[in-house]
Each structure stands twice: as C-alpha cells, then as structure tokens.
PDB file of C-alpha atoms in Angstrom:
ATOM      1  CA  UNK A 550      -7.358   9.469  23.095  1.00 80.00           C
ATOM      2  CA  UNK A 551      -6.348  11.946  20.688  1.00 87.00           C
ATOM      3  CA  UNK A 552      -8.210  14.071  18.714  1.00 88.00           C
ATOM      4  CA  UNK A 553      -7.500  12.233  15.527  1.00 90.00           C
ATOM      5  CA  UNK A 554      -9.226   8.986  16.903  1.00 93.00           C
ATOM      6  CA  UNK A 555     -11.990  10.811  18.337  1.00 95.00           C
ATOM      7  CA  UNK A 556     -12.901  12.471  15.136  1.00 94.00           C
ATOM      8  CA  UNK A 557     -12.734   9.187  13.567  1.00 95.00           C
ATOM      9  CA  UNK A 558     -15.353   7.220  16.063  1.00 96.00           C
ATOM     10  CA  UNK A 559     -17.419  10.563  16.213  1.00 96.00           C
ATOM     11  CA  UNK A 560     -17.927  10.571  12.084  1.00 95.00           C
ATOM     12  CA  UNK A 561     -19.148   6.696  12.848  1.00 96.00           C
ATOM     13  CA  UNK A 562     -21.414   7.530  15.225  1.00 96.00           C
ATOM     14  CA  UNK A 563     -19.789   5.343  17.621  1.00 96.00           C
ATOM     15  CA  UNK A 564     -19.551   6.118  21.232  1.00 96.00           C
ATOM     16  CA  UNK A 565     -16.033   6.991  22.947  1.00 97.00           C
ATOM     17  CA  UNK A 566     -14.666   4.796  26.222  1.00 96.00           C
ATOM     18  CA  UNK A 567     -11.672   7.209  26.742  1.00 94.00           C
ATOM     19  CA  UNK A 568      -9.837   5.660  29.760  1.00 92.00           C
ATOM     20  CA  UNK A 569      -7.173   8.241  29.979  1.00 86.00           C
ATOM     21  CA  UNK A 570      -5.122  11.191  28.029  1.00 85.00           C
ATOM     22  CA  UNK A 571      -1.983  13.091  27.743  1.00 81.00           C
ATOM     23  CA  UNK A 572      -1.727  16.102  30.219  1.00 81.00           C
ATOM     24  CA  UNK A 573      -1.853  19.184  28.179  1.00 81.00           C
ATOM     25  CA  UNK A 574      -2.388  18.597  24.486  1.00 81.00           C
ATOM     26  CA  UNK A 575      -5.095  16.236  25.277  1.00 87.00           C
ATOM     27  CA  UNK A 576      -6.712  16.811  28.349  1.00 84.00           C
ATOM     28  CA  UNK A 577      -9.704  18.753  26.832  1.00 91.00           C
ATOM     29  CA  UNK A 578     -10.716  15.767  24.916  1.00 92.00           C
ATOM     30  CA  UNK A 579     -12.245  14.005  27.807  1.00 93.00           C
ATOM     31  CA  UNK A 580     -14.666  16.737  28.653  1.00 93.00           C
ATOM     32  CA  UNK A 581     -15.486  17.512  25.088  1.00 95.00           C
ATOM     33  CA  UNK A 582     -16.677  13.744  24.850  1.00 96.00           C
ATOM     34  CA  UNK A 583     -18.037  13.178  28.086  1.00 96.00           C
ATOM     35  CA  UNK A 584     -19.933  16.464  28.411  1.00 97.00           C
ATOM     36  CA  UNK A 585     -21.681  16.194  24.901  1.00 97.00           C
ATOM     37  CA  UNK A 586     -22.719  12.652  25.602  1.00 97.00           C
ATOM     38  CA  UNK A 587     -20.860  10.845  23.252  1.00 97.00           C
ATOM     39  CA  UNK A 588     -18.917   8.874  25.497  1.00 97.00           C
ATOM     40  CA  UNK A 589     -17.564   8.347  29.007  1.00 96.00           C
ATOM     41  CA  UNK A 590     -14.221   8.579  31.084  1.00 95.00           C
ATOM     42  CA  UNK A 591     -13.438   5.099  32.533  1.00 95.00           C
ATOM     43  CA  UNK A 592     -10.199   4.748  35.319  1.00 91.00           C
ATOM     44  CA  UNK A 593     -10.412   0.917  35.326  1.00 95.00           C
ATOM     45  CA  UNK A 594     -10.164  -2.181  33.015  1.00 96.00           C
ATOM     46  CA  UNK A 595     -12.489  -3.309  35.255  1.00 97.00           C
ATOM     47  CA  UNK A 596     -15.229  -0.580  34.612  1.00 96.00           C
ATOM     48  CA  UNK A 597     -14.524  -0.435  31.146  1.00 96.00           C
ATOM     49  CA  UNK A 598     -15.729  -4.086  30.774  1.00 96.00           C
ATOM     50  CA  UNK A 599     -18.618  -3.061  32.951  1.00 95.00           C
ATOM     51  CA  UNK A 600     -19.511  -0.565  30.491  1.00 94.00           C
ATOM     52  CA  UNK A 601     -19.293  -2.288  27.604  1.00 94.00           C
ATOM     53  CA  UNK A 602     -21.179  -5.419  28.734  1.00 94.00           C
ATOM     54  CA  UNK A 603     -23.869  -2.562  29.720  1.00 93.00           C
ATOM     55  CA  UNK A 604     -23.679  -0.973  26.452  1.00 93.00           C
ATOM     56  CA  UNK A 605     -24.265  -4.530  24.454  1.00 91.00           C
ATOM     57  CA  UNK A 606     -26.660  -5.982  27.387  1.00 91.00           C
ATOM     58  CA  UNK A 607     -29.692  -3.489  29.250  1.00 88.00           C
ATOM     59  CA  UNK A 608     -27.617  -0.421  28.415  1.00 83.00           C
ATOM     60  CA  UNK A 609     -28.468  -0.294  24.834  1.00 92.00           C
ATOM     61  CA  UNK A 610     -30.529   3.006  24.824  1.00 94.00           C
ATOM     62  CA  UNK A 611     -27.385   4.358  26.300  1.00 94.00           C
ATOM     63  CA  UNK A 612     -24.822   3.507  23.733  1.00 94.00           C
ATOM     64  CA  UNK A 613     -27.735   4.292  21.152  1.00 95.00           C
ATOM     65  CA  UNK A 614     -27.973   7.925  22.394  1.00 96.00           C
ATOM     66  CA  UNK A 615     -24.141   7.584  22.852  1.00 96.00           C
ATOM     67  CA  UNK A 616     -24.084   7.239  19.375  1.00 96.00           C
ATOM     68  CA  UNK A 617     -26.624   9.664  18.121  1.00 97.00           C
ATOM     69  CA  UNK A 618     -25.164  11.986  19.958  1.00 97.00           C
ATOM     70  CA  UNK A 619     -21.535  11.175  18.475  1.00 97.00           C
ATOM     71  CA  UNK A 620     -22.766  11.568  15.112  1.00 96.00           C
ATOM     72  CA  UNK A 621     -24.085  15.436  15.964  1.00 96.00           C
ATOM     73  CA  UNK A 622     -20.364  16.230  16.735  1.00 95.00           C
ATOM     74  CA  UNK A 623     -18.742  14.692  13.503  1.00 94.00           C
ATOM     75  CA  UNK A 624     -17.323  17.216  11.413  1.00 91.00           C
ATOM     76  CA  UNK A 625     -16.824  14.892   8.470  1.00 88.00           C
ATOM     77  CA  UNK A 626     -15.513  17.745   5.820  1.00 90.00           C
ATOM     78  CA  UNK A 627     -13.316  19.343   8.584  1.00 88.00           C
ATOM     79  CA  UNK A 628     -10.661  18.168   6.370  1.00 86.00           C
ATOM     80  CA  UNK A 629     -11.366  19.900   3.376  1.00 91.00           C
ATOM     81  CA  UNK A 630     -12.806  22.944   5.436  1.00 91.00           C
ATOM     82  CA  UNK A 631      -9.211  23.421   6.700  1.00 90.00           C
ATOM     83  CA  UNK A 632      -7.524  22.388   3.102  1.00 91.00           C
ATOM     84  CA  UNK A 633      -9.768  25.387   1.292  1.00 92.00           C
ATOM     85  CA  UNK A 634      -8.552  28.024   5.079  1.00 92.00           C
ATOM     86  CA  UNK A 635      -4.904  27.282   4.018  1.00 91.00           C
ATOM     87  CA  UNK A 636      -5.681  28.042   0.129  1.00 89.00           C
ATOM     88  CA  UNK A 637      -7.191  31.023   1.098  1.00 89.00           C
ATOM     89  CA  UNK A 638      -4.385  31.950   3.388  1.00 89.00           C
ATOM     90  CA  UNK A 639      -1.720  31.417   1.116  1.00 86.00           C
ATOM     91  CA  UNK A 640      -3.983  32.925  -1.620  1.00 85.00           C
ATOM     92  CA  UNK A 641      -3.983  36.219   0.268  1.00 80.00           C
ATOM     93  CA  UNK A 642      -0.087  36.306   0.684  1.00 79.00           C
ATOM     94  CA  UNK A 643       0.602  35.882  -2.922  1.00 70.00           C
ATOM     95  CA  UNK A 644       2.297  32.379  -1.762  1.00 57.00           C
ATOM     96  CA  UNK A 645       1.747  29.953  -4.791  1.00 54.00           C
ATOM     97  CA  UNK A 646       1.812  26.394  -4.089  1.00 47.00           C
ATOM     98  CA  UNK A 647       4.067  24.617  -6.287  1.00 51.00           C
ATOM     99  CA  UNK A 648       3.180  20.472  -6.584  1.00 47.00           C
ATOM    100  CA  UNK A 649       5.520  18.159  -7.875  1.00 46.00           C
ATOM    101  CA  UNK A 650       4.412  15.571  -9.629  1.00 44.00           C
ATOM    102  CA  UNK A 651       7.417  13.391  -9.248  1.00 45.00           C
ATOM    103  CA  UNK A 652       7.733  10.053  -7.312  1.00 45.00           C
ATOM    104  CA  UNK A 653      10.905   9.674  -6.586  1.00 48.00           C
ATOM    105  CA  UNK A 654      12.763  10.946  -3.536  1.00 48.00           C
ATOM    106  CA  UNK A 655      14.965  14.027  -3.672  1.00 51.00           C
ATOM    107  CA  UNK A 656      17.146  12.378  -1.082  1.00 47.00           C
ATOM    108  CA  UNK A 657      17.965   9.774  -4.334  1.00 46.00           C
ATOM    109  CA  UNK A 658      17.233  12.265  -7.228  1.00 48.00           C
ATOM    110  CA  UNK A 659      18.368  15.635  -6.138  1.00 47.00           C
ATOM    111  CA  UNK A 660      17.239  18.782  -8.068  1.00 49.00           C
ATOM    112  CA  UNK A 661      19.213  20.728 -10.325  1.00 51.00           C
ATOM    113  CA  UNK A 662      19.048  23.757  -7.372  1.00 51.00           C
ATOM    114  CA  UNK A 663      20.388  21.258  -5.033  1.00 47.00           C
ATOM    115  CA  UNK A 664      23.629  20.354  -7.130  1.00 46.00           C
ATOM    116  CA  UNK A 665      25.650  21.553  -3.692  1.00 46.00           C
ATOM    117  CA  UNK A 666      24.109  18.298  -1.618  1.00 45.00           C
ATOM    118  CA  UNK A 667      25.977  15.477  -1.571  1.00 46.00           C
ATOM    119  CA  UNK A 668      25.745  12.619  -4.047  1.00 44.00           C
ATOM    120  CA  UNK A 669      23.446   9.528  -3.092  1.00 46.00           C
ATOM    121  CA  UNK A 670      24.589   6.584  -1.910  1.00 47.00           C
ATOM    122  CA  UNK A 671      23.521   4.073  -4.922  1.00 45.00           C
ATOM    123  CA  UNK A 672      21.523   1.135  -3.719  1.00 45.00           C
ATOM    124  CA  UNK A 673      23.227  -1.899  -4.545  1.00 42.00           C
TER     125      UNK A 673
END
C-alpha cells in the first residue's frame, strides 16, 4: 500500500493488512506498519482471510491493540504542517503565491500573456 492509504487507515485507527508493495518507493511502508504494530504483512489470500476471521473472532485484543496502536502513528494535521513548510519556504525566497480565482480553464480561456497559444477549439 502506499503511503497515502496508510495515512488514511492510520488517522482511523484501523489496523493495516498490507499484502504486498512496490519495490523502491514503497518498500519501507511494510516495516513502518508492521514494526509499530499497527498492522501485518500477509503473502496469501489465504492468510489474509485467516487474519481477518482472527481479528473479528478470538483475535479481537489483537486488532484492538492493532488499532490503538494505529491511531499513535496518525499524523492527522500532516497536511497543513507541510502547507504552512512550503509558505514558509516560499516566504523566505521572496516567491509570492499568486491564486486565481477563476474557474474556467486556460486551455479554453487563455490569458492576455498567452495571446501567442493557439486559439481553442470551440465546443460545439
């Protein structure tokens, strides 16, 4: 899994079945999850349903800790933490964000700077 759904089941306390990853960008994932406790590593439909049948039968205190332990790892306001890093950042190289508050494409309504592009193609 990537590290996008594993922030999402960690900030909901649930626990992680990861049951395989991409070599490289996500191989650190399974021993971030499976050495904190919030989840294991499964190589098998087969175990998987073992596990979770476990986890919802005499396993309960497992998935329970599973999940308490999940919930220590969240990082709920990582977002905004690395919003306010890139404010900062761009803050301290005199870089001023400029937001449009315009809807509409500039593929369909080009700019007045971008007069050399092409004309749109007008949706019939």
């Amino acid at each position: 899994a990537g590290p996008g759904t594993i922030a999402e089941a960690l900030i909901r306390g649930l626990p992680i079945i990861l049951n395989d990853f991409i070599p490289g960008q996500e191989v650190g994932n399974v021993p971030y999850v499976v050495d904190n406790g919030a989840g294991v590593f499964s190589k098998s439909p087969k175990e998987t349903a073992e596990l979770v049948a476990r986890w919802f039968g005499p396993g309960a205190e497992e998935r329970k800790r599973m999940s308490e332990n999940a919930l220590k790892l969240a990082q709920p306001e990582a977002v905004f933490d690395i919003v306010r890093d890139i404010h900062e950042l761009s803050q301290e190289q005199g870089v001023k964000a400029q937001i449009s508050s315009s809807l509409t494409s500039s593929f369909f309504m080009p700019s007045p700077e971008a007069s050399h592009c092409p004309s749109p193609i007008p949706l019939v």
